[in-house]
Coordinates of C-alpha atoms in Angstrom, one line a residue:
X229 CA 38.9 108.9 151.5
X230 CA 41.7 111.4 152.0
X231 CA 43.3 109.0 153.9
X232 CA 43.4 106.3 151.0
X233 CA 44.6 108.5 148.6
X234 CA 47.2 109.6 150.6
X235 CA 48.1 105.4 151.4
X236 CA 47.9 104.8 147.2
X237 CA 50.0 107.8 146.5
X238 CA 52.9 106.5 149.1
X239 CA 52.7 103.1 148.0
X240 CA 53.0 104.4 144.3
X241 CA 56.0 106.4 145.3
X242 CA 57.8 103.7 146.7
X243 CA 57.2 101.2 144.0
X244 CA 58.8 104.1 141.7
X245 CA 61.5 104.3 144.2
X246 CA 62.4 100.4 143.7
X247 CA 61.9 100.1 140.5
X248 CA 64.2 103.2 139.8
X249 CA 66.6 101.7 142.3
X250 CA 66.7 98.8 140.4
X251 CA 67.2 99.8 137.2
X252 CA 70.1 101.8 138.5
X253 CA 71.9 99.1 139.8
X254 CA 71.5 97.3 136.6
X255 CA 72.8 99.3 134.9
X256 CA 75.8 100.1 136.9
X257 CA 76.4 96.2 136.9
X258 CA 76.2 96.7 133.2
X259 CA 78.7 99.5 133.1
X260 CA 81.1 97.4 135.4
X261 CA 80.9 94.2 133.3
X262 CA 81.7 96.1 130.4
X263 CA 84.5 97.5 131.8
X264 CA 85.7 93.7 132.7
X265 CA 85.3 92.8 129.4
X266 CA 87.4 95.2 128.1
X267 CA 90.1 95.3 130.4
X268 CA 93.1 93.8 129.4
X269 CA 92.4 94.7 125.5
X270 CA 93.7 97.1 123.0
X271 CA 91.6 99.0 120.6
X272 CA 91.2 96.0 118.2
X273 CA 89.9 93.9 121.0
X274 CA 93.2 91.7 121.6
X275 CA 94.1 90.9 124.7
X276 CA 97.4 92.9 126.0
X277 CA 100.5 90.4 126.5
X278 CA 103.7 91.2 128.4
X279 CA 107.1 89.7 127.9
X280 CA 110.2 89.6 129.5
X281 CA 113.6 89.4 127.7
X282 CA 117.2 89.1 128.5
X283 CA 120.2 89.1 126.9
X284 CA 124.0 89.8 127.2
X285 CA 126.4 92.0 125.1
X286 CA 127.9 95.4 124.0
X287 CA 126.4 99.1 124.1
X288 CA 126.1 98.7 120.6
X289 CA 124.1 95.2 120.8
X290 CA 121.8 96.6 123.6
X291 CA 121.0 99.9 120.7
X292 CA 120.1 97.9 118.0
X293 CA 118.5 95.2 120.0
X294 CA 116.0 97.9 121.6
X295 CA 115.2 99.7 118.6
X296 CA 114.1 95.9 117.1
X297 CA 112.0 95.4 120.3
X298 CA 110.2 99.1 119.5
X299 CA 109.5 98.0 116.1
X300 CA 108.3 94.7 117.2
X301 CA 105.4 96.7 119.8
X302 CA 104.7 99.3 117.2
X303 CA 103.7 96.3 114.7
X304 CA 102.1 94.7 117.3
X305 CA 100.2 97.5 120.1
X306 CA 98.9 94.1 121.9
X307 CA 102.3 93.5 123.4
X308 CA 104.3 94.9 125.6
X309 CA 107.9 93.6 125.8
X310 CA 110.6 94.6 129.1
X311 CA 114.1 94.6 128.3
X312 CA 116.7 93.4 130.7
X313 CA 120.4 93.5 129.4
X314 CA 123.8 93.2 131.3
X315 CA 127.7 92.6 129.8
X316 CA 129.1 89.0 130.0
X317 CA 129.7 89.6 133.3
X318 CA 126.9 88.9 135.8
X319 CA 124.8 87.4 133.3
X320 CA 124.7 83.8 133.9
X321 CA 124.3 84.6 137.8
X322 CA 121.4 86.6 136.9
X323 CA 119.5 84.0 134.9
X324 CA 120.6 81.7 137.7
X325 CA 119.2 84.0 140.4
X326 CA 115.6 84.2 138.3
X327 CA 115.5 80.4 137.6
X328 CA 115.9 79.5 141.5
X329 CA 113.0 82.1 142.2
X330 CA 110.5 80.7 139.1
X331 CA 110.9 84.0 137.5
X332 CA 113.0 84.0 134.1
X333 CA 112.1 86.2 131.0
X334 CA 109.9 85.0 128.6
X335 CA 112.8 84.9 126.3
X336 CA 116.4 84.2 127.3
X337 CA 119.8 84.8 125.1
X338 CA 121.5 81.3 125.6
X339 CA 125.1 80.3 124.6
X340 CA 126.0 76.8 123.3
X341 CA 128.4 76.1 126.4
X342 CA 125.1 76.7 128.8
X343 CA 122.5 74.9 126.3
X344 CA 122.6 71.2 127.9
X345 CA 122.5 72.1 131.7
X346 CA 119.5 74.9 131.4
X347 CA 117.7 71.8 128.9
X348 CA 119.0 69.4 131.8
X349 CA 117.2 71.3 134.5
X350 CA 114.0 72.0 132.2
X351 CA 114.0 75.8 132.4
X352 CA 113.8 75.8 128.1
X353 CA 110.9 75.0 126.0
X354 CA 110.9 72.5 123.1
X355 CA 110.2 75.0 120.0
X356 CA 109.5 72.1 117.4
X357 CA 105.7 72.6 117.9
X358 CA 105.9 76.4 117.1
X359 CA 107.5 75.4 114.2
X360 CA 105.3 72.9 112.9
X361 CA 102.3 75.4 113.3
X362 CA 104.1 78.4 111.5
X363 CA 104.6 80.6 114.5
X364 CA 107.9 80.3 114.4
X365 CA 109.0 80.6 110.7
X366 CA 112.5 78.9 109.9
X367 CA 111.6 77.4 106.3
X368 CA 114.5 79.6 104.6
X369 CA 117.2 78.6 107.0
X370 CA 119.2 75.8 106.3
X371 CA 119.7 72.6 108.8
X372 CA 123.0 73.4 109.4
X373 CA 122.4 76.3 111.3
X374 CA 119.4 75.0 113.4
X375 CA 121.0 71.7 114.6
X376 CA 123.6 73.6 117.1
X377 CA 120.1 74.6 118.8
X378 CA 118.6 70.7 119.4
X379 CA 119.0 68.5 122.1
X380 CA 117.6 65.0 121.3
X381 CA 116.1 65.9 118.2
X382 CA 114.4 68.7 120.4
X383 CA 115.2 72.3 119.8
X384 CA 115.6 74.5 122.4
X385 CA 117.0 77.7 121.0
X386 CA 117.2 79.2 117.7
X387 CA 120.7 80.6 116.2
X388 CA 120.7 83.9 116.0
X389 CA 124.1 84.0 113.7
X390 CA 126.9 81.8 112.7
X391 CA 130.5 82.4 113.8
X392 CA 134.0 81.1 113.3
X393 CA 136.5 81.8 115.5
X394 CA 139.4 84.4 114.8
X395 CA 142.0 86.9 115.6
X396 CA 141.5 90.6 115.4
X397 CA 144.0 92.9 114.5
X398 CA 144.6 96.5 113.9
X399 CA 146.3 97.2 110.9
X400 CA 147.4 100.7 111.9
X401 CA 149.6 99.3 114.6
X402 CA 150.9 96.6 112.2
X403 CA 152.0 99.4 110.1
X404 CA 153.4 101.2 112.5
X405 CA 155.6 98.7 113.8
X406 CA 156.5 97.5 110.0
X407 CA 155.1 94.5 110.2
X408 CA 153.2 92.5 107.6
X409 CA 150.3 90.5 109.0
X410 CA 151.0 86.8 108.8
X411 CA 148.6 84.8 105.9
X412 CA 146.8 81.8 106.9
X413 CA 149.2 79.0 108.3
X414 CA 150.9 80.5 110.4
X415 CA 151.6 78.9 113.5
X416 CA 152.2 79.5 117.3
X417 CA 155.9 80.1 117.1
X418 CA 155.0 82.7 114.8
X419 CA 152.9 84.4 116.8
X420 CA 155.7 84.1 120.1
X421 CA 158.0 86.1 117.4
X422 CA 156.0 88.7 115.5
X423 CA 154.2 89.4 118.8
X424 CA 157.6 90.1 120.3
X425 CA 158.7 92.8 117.8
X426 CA 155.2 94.6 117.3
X427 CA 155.7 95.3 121.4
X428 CA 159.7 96.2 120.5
X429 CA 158.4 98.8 117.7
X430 CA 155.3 99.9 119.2
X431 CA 155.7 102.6 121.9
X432 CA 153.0 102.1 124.6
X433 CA 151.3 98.7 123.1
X434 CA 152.1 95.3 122.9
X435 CA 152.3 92.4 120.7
X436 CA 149.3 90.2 121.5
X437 CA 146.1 89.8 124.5
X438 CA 144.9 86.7 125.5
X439 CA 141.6 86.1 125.7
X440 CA 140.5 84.8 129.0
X441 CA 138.4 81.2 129.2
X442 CA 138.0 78.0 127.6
X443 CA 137.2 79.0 124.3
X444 CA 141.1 79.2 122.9
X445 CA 142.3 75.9 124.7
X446 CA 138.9 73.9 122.8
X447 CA 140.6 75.2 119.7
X448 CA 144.2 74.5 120.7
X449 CA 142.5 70.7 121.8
X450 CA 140.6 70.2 118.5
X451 CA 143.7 70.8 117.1
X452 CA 145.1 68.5 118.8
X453 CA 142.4 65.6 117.7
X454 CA 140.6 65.7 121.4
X455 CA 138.2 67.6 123.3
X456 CA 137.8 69.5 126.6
X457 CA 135.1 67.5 127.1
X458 CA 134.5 63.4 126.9
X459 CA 131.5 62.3 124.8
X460 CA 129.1 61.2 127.8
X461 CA 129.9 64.2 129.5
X462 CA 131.4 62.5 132.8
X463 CA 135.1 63.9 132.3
X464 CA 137.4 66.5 131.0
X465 CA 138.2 64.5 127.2
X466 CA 141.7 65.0 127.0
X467 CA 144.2 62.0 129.3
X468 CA 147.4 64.0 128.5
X469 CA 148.1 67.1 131.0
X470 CA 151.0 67.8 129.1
X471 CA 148.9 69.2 126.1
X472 CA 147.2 72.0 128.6
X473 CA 150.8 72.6 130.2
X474 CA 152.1 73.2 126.3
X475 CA 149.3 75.3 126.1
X476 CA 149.5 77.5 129.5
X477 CA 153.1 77.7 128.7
X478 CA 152.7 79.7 125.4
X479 CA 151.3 82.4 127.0
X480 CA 153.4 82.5 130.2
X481 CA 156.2 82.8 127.9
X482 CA 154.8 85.5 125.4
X483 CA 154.0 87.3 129.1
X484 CA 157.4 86.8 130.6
X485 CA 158.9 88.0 127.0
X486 CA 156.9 91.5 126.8
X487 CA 154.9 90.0 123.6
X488 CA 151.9 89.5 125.4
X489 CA 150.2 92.1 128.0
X490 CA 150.6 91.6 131.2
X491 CA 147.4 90.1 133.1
X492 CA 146.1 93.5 134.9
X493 CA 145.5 94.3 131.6
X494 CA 143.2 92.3 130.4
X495 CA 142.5 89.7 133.0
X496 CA 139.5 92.0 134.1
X497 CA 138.5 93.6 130.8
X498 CA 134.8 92.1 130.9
X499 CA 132.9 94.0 128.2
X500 CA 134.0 94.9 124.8
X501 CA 134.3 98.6 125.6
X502 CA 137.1 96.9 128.2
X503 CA 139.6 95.3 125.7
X504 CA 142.7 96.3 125.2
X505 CA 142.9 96.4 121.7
X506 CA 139.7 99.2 121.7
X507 CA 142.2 101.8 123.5
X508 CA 144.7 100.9 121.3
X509 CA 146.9 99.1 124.0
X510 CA 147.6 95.7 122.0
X511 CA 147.7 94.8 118.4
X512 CA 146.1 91.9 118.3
X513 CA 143.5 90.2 120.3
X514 CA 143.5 85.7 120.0
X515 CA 140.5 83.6 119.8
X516 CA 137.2 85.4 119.6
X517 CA 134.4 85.1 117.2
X518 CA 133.6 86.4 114.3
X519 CA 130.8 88.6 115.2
X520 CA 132.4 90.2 118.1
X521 CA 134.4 92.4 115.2
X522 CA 131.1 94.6 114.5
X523 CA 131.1 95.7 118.3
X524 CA 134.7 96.1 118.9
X525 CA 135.5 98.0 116.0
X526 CA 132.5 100.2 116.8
X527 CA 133.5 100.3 120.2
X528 CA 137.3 101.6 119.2
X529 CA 136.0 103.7 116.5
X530 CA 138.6 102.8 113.7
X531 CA 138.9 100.0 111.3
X532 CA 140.1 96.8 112.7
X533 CA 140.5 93.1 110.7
X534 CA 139.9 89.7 111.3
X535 CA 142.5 86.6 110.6
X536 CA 142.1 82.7 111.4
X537 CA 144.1 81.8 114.4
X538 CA 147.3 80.3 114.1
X539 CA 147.6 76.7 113.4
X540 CA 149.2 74.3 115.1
X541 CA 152.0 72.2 113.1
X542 CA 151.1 68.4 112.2
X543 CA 147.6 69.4 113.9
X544 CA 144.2 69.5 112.6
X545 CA 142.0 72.3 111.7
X546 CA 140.7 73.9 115.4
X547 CA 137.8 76.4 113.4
X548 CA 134.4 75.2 112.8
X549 CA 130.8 76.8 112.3
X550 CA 129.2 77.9 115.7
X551 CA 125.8 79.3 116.3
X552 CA 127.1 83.0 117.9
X553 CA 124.0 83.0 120.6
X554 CA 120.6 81.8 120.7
X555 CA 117.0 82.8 121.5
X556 CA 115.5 80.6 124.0
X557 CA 111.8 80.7 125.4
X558 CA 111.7 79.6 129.1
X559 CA 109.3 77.5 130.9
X560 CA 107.9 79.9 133.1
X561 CA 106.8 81.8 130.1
X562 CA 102.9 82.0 130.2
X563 CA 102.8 83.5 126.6
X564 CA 105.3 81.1 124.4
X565 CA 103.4 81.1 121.6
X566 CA 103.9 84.9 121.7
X567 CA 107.1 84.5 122.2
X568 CA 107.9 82.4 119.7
X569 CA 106.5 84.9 117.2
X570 CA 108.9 87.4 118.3
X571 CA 111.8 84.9 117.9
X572 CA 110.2 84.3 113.9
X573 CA 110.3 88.2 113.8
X574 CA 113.8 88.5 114.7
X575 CA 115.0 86.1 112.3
X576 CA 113.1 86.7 109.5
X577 CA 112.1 90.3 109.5
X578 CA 114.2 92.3 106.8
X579 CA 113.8 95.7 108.0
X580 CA 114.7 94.6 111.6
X581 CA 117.8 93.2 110.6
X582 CA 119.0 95.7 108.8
X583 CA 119.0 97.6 112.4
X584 CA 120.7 94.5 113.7
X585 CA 123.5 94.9 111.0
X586 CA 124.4 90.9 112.0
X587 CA 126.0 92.1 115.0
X588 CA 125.2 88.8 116.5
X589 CA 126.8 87.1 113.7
X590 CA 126.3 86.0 110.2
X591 CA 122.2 85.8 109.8
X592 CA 120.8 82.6 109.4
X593 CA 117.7 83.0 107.3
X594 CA 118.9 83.3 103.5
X595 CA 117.0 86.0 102.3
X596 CA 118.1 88.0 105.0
X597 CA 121.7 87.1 104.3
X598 CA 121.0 88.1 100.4
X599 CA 119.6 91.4 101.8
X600 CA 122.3 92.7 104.3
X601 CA 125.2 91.5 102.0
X602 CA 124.9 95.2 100.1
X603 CA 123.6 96.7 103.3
X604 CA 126.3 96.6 105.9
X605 CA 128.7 98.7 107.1
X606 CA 132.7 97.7 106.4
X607 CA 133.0 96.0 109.8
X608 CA 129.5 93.7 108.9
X609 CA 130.9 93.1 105.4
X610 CA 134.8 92.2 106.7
X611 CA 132.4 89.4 109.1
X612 CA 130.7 87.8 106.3
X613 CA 133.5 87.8 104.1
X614 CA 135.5 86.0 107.0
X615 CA 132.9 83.9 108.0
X616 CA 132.5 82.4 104.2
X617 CA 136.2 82.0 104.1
X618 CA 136.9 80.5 107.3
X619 CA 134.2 77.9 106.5
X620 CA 136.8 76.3 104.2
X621 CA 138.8 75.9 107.2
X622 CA 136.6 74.3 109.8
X623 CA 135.5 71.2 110.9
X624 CA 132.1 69.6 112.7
X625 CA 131.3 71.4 116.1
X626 CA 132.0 69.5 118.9
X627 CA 128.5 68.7 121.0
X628 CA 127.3 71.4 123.6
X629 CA 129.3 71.1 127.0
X630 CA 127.8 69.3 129.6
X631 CA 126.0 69.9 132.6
X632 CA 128.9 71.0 135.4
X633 CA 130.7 73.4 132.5
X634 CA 130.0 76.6 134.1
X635 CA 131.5 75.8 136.9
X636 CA 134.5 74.0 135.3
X637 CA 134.7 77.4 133.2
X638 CA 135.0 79.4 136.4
X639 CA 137.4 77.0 138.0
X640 CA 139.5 77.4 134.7
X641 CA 139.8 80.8 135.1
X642 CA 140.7 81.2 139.0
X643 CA 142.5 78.1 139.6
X644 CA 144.3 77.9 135.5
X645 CA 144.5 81.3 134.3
X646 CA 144.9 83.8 137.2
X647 CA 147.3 82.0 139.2
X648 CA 149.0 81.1 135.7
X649 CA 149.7 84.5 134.2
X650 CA 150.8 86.2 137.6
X651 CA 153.3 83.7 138.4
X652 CA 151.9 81.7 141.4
X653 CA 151.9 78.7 140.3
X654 CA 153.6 76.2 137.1
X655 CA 151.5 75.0 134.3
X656 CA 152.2 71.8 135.5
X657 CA 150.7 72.3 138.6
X658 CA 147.3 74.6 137.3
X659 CA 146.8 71.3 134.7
X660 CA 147.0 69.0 137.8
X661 CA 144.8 70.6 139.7
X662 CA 142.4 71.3 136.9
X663 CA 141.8 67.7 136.1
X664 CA 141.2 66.4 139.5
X665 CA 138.5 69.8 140.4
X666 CA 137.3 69.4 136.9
X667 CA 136.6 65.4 136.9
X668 CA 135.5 66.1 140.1
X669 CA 132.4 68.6 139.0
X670 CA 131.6 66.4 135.8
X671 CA 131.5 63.1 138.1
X672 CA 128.0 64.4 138.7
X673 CA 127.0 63.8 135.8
X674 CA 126.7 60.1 136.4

């Protein structure tokens, strides 16, 4: 009987045994697929995103532009956005780098000469849908300031300011030298003379910089009635070398006269910290864009102006209305819609602008405009007042380059420009040269 007991009592004990086992391991599977569940999630339950996002620019662009990102994750604790920033330089090489490896940001800053080859190569997203649906909000910006961003009626980036091209200046230095600067009109010759005797007067700066790249002979060539590039894209748009070698031979001249800085000077100035006319080296600096005032003038710390370029006589008007930079959302994105939403933010968001100061150029959402316009600082203010009156001056915007124009870019610069403004070879010879290389590289296209 003992016996039996003893049997009953074992067998009870290992049924408790199993059964407490069990529940145990229940409950531990409960505990674990809780913690799946909420993995990933933020206190209200959303799930945590991460973007990437990559622009170019100044010190100053990269402060403003990373307090706006804070804001953005502070509004919204479900995302988490990684900031990668460089100067002009390197940039493109970087984003080329990623897009071999599958591995661009979320978000891209994209310029109009780069728009058609990275839409060519189908790195960028077509926003239209995010606009349709309301996650990206452009309803109080105006179609001229969204079409610079489309592609076949597609649009792959979104302006993030509009631009004229210019000439900055420092009044202080024009003083000095007792010279008045010039109104609107004047012309090239002018600036060969008055560039001259601001580097006679001044002691330790010259007249005038360059600005190294494409963008002044597109102007000088619109003024002209042509364009660097053909229509279809296939070839450099200009047949007459003699209008580059009339161009190149400006500067060489202003260079060989002491007007003009010599090229160690600015040939390798890359950022805006760089230029010469920050340190107080030249007077004036040809052919940048309008909002590129805000970050030099902060960058040299005293008050610097903006003037149209000089005209050419019996030409047309070279100016027109550009979109400064874009926001782009890349392919390899996995959360464009989120994207897209921070794109709306940056456009539309008042308080967010008003850190952004339209560094990146004239805003394009209206209400923003309205509420900067009392807001900015005297460099933001000088911009949209230049930008309003430069847009009695301008003209249509010629399409986005084609596919092959970074490379003809670079080849301009080595093979025109370098050899050029140290002497190594005539402008008759760099124009030569740069048709054949240049129709060579655009042949592609075909």
């Amino acid at each position: 009987m003992f016996k039996k007991r003893k049997s009953l009592l074992l067998l009870l004990m290992l049924v408790l045994i199993v059964i407490f086992v069990s529940g145990c391991s229940t409950e531990g599977e409960d505990v674990a697929s809780d913690s799946g569940d909420d993995a990933g999630k933020t206190e209200n339950n959303e799930d945590q995103i991460e973007l990437r996002i990559l622009w170019w620019g100044s010190q100053n662009r990269h402060d403003r532009t990373l307090e706006v990102i804070d804001r953005y994750m502070e509004e919204n604790p479900n995302v988490t956005i990684s900031p990668e920033f460089t100067g002009w330089d390197g940039y493109w090489e970087k984003m080329a780098t990623q897009a071999a490896g599958g591995n661009l940001p979320d978000i891209v800053q994209m310029d109009y000469a780069y728009l058609t080859e990275y839409v060519g190569r189908n790195l960028l997203v077509d926003l239209n849908p995010f606009v349709k649906e309301g996650t990206l909000d452009l309803s109080d910006v105006e179609d001229v300031y969204i079409e610079g961003g489309k592609i076949n009626d597609s649009l792959y980036a979104v302006n993030l300011g509009a631009n004229v091209h210019g000439t900055v200046y420092d009044p202080a230095l024009f003083e000095e030298a007792g010279i008045e600067p010039p109104e609107p009109g004047y012309t090239y010759e002018d600036v060969q003379s008055f560039a001259k005797k601001l580097s006679d007067n001044l002691d330790g700066a010259y007249g005038v910089q360059p600005t190294v790249g494409t963008n002044p002979l597109k102007h000088y060539l619109r003024q002209n009635g042509v364009s660097l590039y053909a229509p279809d894209g296939k070839s450099l748009g200009y047949e007459d070398d003699q209008l580059l070698v009339d161009f190149l031979q400006k500067t060489v001249d202003m260079i060989e006269s002491g007007a003009a800085a010599p090229p160690d000077l600015f040939m390798d100035a890359g950022s805006i910290e760089q230029q010469p006319i920050v340190n107080g080296d030249t007077a004036m600096l040809l052919d940048i864009f309008s909002n590129q005032l805000v970050a030099i003038e902060s960058a040299a710390g005293r008050p610097l102006e903006l003037m149209l370029d000089p005209t050419l006589e019996g030409g047309e008007s070279g100016h027109f209305l550009k979109p400064s930079q874009f926001f782009s959302v890349t392919k390899d994105s996995k959360h464009q819609e989120e994207a897209a939403k921070f794109i709306s933010y940056f456009t539309n968001n008042l308080e967010a602008n008003e850190v952004l100061n339209a560094e990146r150029g004239v805003p394009i959402a209206g209400t923003v405009r309205d509420h900067l316009r009392d807001k900015l600082d005297d460099a933001g203010k000088k911009m949209f007042d230049y930008v309003e009156m430069a847009q009695d001056y301008a003209n249509p915007i010629d399409p986005p380059d084609p596919q092959g124009a970074t490379e003809v870019e670079t080849l301009y610069v080595r093979e025109v420009e370098e050899p050029i403004y140290y002497g190594q070879v005539t402008p008759e010879e760099a124009a030569a040269n740069f048709r054949e290389k240049a129709n060579e590289i655009l042949a592609k296209n075909e």
